[in-house]
mmCIF file of C-alpha atoms in Angstrom:
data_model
loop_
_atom_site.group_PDB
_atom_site.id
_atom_site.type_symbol
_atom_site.label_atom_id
_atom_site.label_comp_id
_atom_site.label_asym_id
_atom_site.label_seq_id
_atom_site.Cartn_x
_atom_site.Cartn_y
_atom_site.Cartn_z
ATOM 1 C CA UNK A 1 133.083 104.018 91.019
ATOM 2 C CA UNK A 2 131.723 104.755 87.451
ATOM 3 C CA UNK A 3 130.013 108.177 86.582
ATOM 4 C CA UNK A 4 126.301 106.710 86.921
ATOM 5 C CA UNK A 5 126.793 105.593 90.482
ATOM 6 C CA UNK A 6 128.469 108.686 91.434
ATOM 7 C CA UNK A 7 125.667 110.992 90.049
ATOM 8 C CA UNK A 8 122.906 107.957 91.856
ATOM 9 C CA UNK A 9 125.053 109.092 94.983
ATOM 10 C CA UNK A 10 125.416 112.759 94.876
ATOM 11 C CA UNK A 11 121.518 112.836 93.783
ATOM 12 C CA UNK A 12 120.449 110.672 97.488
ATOM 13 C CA UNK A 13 122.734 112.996 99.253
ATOM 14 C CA UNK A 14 121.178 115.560 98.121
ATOM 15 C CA UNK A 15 117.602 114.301 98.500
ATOM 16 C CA UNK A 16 118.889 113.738 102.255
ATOM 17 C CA UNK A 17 119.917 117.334 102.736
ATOM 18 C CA UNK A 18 116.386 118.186 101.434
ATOM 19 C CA UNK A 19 114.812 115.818 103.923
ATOM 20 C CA UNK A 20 116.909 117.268 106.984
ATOM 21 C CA UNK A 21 116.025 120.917 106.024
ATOM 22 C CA UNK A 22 112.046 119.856 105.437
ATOM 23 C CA UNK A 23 111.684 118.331 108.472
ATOM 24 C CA UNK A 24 113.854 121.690 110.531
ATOM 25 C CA UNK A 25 111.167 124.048 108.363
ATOM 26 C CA UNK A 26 108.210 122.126 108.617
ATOM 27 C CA UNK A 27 108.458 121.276 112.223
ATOM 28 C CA UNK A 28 108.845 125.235 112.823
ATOM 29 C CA UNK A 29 106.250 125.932 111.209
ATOM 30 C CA UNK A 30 103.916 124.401 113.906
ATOM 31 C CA UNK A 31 105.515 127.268 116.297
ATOM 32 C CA UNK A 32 105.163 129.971 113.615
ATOM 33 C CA UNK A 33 100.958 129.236 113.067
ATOM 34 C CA UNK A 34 100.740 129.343 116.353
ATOM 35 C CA UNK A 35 102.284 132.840 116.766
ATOM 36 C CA UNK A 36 100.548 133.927 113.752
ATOM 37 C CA UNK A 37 97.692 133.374 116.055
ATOM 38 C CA UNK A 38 98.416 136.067 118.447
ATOM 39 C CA UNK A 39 97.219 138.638 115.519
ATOM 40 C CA UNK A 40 95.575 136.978 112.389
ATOM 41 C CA UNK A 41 92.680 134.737 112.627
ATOM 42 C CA UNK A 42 93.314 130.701 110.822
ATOM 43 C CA UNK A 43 91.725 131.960 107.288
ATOM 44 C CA UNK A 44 94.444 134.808 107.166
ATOM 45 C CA UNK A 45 97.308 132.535 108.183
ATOM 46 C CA UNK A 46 96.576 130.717 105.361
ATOM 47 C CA UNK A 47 95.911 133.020 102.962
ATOM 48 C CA UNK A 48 99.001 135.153 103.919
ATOM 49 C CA UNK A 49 101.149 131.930 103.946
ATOM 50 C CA UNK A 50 100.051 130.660 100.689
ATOM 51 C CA UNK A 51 100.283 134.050 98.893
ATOM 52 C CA UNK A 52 104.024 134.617 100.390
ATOM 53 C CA UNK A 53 104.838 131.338 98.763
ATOM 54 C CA UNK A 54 102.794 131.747 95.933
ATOM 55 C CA UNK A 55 104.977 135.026 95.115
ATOM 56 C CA UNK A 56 108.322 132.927 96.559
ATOM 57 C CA UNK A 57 108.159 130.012 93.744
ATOM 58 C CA UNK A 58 106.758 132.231 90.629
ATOM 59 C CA UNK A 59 110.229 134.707 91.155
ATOM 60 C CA UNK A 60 112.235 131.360 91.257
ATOM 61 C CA UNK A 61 110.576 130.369 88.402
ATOM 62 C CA UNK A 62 111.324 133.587 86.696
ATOM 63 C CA UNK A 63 114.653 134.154 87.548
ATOM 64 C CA UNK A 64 115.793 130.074 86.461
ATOM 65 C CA UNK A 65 113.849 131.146 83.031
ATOM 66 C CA UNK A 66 111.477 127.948 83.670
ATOM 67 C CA UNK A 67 108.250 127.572 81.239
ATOM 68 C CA UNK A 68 105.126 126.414 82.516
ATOM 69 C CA UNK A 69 103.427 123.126 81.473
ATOM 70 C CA UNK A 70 100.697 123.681 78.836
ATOM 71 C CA UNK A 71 99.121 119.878 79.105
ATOM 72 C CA UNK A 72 95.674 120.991 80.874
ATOM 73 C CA UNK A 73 95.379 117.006 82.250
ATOM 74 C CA UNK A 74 98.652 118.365 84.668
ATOM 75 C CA UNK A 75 96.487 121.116 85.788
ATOM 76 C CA UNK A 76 93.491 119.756 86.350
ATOM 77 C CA UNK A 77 96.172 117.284 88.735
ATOM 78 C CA UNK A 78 97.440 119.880 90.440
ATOM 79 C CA UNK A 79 94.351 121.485 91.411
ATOM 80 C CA UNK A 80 93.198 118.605 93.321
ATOM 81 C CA UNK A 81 96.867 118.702 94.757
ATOM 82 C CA UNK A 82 95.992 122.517 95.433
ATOM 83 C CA UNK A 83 93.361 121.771 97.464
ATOM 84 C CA UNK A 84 94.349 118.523 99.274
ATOM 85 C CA UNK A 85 98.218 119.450 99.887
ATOM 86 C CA UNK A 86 97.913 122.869 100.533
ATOM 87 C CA UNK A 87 94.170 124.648 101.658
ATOM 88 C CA UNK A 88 92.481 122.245 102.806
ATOM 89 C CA UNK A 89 95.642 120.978 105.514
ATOM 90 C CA UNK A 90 96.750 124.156 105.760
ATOM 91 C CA UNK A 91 93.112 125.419 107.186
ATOM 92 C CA UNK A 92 92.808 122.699 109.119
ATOM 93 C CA UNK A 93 96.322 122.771 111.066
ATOM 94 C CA UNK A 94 95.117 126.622 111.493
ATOM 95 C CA UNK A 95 91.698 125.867 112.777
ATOM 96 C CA UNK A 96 92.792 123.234 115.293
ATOM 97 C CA UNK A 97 95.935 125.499 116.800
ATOM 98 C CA UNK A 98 93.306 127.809 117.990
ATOM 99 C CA UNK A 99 92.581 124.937 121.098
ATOM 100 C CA UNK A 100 95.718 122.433 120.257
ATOM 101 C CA UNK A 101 98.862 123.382 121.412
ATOM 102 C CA UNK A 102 101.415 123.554 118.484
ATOM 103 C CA UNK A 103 103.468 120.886 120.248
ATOM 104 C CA UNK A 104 100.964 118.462 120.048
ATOM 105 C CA UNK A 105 99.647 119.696 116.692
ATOM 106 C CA UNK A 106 103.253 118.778 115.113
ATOM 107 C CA UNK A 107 102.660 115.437 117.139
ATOM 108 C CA UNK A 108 99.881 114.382 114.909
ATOM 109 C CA UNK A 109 101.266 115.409 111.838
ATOM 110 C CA UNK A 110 103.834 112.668 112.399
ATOM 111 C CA UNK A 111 100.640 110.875 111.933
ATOM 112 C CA UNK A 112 100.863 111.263 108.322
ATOM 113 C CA UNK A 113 102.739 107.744 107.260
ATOM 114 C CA UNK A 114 99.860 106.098 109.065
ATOM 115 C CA UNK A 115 97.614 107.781 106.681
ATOM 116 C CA UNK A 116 99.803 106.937 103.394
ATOM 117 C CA UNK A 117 99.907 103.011 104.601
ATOM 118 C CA UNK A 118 95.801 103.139 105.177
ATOM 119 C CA UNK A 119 95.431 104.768 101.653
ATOM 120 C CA UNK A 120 98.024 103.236 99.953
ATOM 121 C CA UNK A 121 96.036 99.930 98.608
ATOM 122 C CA UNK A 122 93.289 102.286 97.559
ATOM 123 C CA UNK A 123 94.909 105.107 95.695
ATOM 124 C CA UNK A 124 98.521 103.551 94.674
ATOM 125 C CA UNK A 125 97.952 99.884 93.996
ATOM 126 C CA UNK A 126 101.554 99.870 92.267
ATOM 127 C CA UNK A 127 103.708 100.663 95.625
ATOM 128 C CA UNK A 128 103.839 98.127 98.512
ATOM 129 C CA UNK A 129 105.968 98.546 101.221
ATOM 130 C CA UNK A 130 109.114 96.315 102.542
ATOM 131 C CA UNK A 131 109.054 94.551 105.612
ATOM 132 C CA UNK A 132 111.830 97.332 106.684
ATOM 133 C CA UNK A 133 110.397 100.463 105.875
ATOM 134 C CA UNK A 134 106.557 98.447 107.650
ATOM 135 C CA UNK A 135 109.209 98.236 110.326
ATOM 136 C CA UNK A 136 110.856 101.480 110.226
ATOM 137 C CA UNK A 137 107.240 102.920 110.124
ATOM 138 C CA UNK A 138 105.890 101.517 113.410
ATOM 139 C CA UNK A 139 109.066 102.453 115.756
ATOM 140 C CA UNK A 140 108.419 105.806 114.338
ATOM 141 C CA UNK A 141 104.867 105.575 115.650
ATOM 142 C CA UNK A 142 106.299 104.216 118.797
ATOM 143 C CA UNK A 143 108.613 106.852 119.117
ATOM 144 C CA UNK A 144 105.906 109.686 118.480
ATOM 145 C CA UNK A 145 103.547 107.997 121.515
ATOM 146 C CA UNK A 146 106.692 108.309 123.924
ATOM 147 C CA UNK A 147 106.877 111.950 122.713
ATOM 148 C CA UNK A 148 103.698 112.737 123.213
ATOM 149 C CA UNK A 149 103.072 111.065 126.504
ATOM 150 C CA UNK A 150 99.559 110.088 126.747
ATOM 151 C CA UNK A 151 99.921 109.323 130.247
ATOM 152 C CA UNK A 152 100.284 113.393 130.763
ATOM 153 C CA UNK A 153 96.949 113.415 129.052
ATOM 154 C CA UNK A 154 95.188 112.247 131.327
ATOM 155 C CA UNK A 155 92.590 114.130 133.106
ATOM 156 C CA UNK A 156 93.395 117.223 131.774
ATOM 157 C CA UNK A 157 90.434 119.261 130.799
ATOM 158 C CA UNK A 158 92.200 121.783 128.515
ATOM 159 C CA UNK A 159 93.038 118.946 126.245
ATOM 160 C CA UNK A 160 89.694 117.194 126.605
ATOM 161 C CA UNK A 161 88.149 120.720 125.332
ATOM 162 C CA UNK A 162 90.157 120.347 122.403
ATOM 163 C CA UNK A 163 88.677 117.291 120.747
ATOM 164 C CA UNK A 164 87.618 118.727 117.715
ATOM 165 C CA UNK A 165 90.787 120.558 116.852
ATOM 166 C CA UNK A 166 92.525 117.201 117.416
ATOM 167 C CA UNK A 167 90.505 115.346 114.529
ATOM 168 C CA UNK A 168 91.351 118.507 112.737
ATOM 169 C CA UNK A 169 94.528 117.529 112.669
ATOM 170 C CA UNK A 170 93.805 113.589 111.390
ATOM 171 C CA UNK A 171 91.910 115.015 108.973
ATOM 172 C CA UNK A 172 94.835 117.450 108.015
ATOM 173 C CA UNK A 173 97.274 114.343 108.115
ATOM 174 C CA UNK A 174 94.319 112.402 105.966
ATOM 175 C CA UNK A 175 95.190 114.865 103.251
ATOM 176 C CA UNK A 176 98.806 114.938 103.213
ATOM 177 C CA UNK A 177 98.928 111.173 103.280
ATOM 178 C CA UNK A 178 96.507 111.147 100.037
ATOM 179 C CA UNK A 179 97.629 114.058 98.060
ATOM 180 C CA UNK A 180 101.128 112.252 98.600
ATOM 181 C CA UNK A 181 100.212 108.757 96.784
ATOM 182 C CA UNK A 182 97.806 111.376 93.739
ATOM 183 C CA UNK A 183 100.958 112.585 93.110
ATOM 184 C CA UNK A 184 102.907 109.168 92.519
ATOM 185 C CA UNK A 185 99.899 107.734 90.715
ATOM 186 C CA UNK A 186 98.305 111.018 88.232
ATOM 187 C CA UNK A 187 101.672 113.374 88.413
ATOM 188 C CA UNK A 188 104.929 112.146 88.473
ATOM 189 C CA UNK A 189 106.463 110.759 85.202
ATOM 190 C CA UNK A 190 105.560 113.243 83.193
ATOM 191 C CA UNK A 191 109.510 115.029 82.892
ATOM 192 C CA UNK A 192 108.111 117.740 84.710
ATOM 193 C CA UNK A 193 110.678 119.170 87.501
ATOM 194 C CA UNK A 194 109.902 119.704 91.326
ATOM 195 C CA UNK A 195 110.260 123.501 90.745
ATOM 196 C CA UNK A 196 107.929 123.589 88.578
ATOM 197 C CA UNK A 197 105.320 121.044 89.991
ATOM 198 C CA UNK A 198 105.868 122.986 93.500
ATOM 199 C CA UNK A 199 104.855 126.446 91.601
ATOM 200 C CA UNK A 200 102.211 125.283 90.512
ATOM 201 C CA UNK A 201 100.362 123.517 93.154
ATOM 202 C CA UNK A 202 101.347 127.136 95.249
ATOM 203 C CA UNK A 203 100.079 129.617 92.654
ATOM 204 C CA UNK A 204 97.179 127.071 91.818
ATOM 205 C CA UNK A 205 96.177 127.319 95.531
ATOM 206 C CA UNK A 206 96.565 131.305 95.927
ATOM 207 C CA UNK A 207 93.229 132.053 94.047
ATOM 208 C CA UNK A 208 91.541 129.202 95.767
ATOM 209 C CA UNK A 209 92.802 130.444 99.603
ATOM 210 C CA UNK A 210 90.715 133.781 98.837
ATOM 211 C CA UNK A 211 87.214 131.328 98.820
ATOM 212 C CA UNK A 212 88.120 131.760 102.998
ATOM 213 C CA UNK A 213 87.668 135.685 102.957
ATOM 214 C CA UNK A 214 83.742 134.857 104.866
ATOM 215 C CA UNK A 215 85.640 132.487 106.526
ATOM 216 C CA UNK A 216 87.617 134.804 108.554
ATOM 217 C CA UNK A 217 89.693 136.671 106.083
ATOM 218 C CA UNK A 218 87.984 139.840 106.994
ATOM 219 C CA UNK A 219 88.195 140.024 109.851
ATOM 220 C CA UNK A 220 90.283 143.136 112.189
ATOM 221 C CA UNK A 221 93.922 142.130 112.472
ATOM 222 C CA UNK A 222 96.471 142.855 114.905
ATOM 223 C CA UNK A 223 99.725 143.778 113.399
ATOM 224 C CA UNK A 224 103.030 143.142 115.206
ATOM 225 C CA UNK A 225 106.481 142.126 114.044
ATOM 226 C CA UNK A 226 106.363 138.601 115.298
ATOM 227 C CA UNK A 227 103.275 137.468 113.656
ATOM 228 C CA UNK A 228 104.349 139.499 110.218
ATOM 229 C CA UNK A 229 107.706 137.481 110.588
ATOM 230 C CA UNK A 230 105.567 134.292 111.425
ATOM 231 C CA UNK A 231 103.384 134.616 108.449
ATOM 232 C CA UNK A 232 105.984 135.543 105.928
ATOM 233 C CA UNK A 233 108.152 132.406 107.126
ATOM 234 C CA UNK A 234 105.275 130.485 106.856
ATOM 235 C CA UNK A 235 105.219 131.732 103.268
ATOM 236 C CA UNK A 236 108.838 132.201 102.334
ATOM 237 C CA UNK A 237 110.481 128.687 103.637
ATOM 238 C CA UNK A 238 107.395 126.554 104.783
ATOM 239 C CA UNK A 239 105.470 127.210 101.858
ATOM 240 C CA UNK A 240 108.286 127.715 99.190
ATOM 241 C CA UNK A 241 111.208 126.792 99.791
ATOM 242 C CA UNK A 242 109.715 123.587 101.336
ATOM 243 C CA UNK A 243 107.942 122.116 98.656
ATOM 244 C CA UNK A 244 110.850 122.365 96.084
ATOM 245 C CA UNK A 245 112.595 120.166 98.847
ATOM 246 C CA UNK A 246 109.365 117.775 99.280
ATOM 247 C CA UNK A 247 108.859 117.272 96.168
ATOM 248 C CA UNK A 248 112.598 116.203 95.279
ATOM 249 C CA UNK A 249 111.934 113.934 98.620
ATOM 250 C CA UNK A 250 109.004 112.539 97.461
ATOM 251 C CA UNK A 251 109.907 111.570 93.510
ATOM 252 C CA UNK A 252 113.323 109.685 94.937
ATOM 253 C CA UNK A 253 112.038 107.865 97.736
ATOM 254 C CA UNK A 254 108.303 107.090 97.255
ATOM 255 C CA UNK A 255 105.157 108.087 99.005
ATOM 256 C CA UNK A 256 105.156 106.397 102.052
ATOM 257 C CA UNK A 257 109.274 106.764 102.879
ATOM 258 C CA UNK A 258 108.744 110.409 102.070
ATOM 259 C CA UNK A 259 105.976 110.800 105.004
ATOM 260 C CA UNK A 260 108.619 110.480 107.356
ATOM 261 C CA UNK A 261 109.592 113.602 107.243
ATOM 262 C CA UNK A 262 106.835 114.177 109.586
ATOM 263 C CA UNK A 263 108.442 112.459 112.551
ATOM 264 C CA UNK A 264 110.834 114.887 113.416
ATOM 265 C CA UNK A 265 108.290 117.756 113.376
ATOM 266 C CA UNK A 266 107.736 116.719 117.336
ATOM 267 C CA UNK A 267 111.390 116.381 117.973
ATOM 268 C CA UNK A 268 111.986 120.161 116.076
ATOM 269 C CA UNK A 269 109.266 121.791 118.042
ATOM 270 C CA UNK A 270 110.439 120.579 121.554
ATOM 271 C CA UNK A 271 114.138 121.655 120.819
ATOM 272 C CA UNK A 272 112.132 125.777 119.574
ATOM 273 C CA UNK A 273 110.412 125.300 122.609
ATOM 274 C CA UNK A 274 113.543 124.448 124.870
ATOM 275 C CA UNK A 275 115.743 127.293 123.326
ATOM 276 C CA UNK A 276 113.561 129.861 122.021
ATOM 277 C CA UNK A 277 110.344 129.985 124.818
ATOM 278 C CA UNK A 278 112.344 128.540 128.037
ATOM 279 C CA UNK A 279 110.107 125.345 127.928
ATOM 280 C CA UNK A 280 111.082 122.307 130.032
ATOM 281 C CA UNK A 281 111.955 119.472 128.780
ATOM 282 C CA UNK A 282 111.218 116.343 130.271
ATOM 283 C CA UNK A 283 113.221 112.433 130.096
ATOM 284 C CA UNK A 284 110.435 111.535 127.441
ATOM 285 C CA UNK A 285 110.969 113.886 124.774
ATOM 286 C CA UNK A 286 114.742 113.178 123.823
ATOM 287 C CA UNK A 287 113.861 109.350 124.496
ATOM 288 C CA UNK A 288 110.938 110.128 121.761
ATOM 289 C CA UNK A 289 113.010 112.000 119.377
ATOM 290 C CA UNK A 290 115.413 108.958 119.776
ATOM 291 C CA UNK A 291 113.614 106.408 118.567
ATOM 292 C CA UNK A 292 111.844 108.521 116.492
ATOM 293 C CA UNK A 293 114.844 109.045 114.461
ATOM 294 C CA UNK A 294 115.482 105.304 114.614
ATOM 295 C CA UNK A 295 112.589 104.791 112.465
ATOM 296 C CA UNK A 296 113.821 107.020 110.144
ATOM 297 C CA UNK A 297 116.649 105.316 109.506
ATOM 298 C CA UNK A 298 115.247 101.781 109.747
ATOM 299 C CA UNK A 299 112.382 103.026 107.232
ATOM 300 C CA UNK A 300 115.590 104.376 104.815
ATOM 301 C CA UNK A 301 117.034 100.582 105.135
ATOM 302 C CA UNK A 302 120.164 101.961 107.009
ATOM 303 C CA UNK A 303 122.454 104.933 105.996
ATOM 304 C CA UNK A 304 124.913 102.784 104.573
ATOM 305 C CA UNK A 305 122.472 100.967 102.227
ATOM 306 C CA UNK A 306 121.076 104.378 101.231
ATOM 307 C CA UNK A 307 123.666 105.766 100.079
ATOM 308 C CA UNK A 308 124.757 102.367 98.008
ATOM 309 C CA UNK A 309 121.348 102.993 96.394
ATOM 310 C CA UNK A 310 120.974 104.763 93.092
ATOM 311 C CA UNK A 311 117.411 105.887 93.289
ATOM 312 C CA UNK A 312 114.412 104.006 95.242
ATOM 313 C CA UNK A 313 112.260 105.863 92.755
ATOM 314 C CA UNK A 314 112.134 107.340 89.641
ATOM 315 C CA UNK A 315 113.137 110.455 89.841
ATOM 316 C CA UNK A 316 110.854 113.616 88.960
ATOM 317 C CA UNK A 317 112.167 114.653 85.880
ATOM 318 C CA UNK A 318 112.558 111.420 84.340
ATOM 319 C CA UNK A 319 110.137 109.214 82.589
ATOM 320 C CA UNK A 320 108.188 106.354 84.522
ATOM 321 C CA UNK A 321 106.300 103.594 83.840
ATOM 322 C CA UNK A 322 102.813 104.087 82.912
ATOM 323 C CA UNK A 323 101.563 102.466 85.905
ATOM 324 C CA UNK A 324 102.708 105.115 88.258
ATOM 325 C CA UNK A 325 100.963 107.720 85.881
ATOM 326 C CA UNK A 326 97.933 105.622 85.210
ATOM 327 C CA UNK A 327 94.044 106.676 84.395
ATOM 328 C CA UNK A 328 95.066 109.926 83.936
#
């Protein structure tokens, strides 16, 4: 094995290892909003998540002595990122918790892919999808309907009441799945690293989190150790931590194969509810997870394939071809 395929193989395992510990963070993060609940109302879970990440990524920036972009075309990028990958989701997964259960909140955001593939022919004319990863896409949506058993749904009014947080979470999805395929087409392929790009979409979207404060930010808050651990999570790993590892995801394995990582937010919040809150857990939720994770690795082209693969994508810090950085 030469030195090029060695480092093309120690880079995807690494990207994996940043997928596994996304989805674990990300899919606990669903528990932590909702706990966050108990004491903050949804504009000061947002704000207090964005801010602990905010203040996360700028000391890692400091302390790996990283400069900051001066091109003012990447900024003017990452705003729009700002607002579509982190507020305006972020609010909206908030909002919707309030009548959604966080369960079925992490259920739609497996809903994400759906919303790259829709958007994908609009916004990213340069990325088509295999047959395989098509494939690997719909048994993931399979699995995520098993999870979620509809057929529970039925006829419960609690759920039925909670329409509007529901769409709130589409809409959430909506923006993940677009701010996903901006970043392929206006961001990446300019030798900028995922630390960097991930600090700046988080301190970019501190400022604009305190336009919620008559939203809800003022409101009286009830202080306890869960929800201060809940928020600062939020911050620390879901809002830090995790987009240094998304964003490595994202440059090495494209838009839509990225998404993914939302499938195993339903399969991560059934095993916190199991262990941590005594929940039951019925035959369809493993079965879920199970094919769930088959998608995965059907959308990956197979584990062994993977890992014979240099790089799906360009990676972040290296140049790309002009048409995945076009009209910008």
């Amino acid at each position: 094995m030469n030195s090029g395929t060695s480092r093309g193989t120690a880079r995807t395992e690494k990207t994996l290892w940043a997928f596994l510990a996304l989805s674990l963070v990300w899919g606990a993060s669903f528990l932590f909003m909702k706990v966050g609940l108990d004491g903050l109302a949804p504009a000061q879970i947002v704000m207090g998540r964005i801010w602990f990440g905010a203040l996360t990524l700028a000391a890692v920036m400091t302390v790996t002595r990283r400069h900051w972009p001066r091109d003012p075309k990447l900024w003017g990028h990452m705003v729009v990122v700002a607002i579509t990958f982190g507020v305006a989701p972020y609010s909206l997964f908030a909002w919707a918790e309030q009548s959604v259960p966080s369960g079925l909140a992490s259920i739609y955001n497996a809903t994400t892919p759906i919303m790259t593939l829709l958007l994908t022919p609009l916004v990213l004319r340069s990325e088509r999808l295999s047959r395989a990863q098509s494939g690997g896409v719909l048994i993931g949506i399979v699995g995520v309907v098993v999870l979620s058993a509809p057929w529970q749904l039925i006829g419960s009014a609690d759920l039925a009441g909670s329409v509007p947080g529901q769409l709130a979470c589409l809409g959430a999805t909506f923006c993940y799945g677009f701010s996903g395929l901006y970043l392929r087409r206006f961001v990446f392929g300019r030798g900028v690293d995922s630390l960097t790009l991930s600090a700046m979409e988080i301190c970019l979207a501190a400022p604009i989190a305190l336009l919620l404060l008559p939203f809800g930010g003022l409101q009286p808050v009830q202080v306890s150790a869960p929800v201060v651990l809940s928020i600062a999570a939020l911050g620390v790993l879901g809002t830090g931590f995790a987009y240094i590892w998304y964003y490595r995801v994202l440059g090495e394995w494209g838009a839509a194969r990225a998404s993914t990582v939302t499938y195993l937010a339903p399969v991560v919040g059934v095993v916190l509810g199991a262990v941590l809150l005594g929940e039951t857990v019925s035959w369809y939720e493993p079965v879920g997870g199970l094919i769930v994770i088959a998608g995965i690795v059907a959308s990956q082209r197979g584990w062994r394939m993977l890992r014979r693969a240099t790089s799906p994508a360009q990676p972040l810090s290296a140049p790309q071809p002009r048409s995945h950085a076009s009209s910008s």
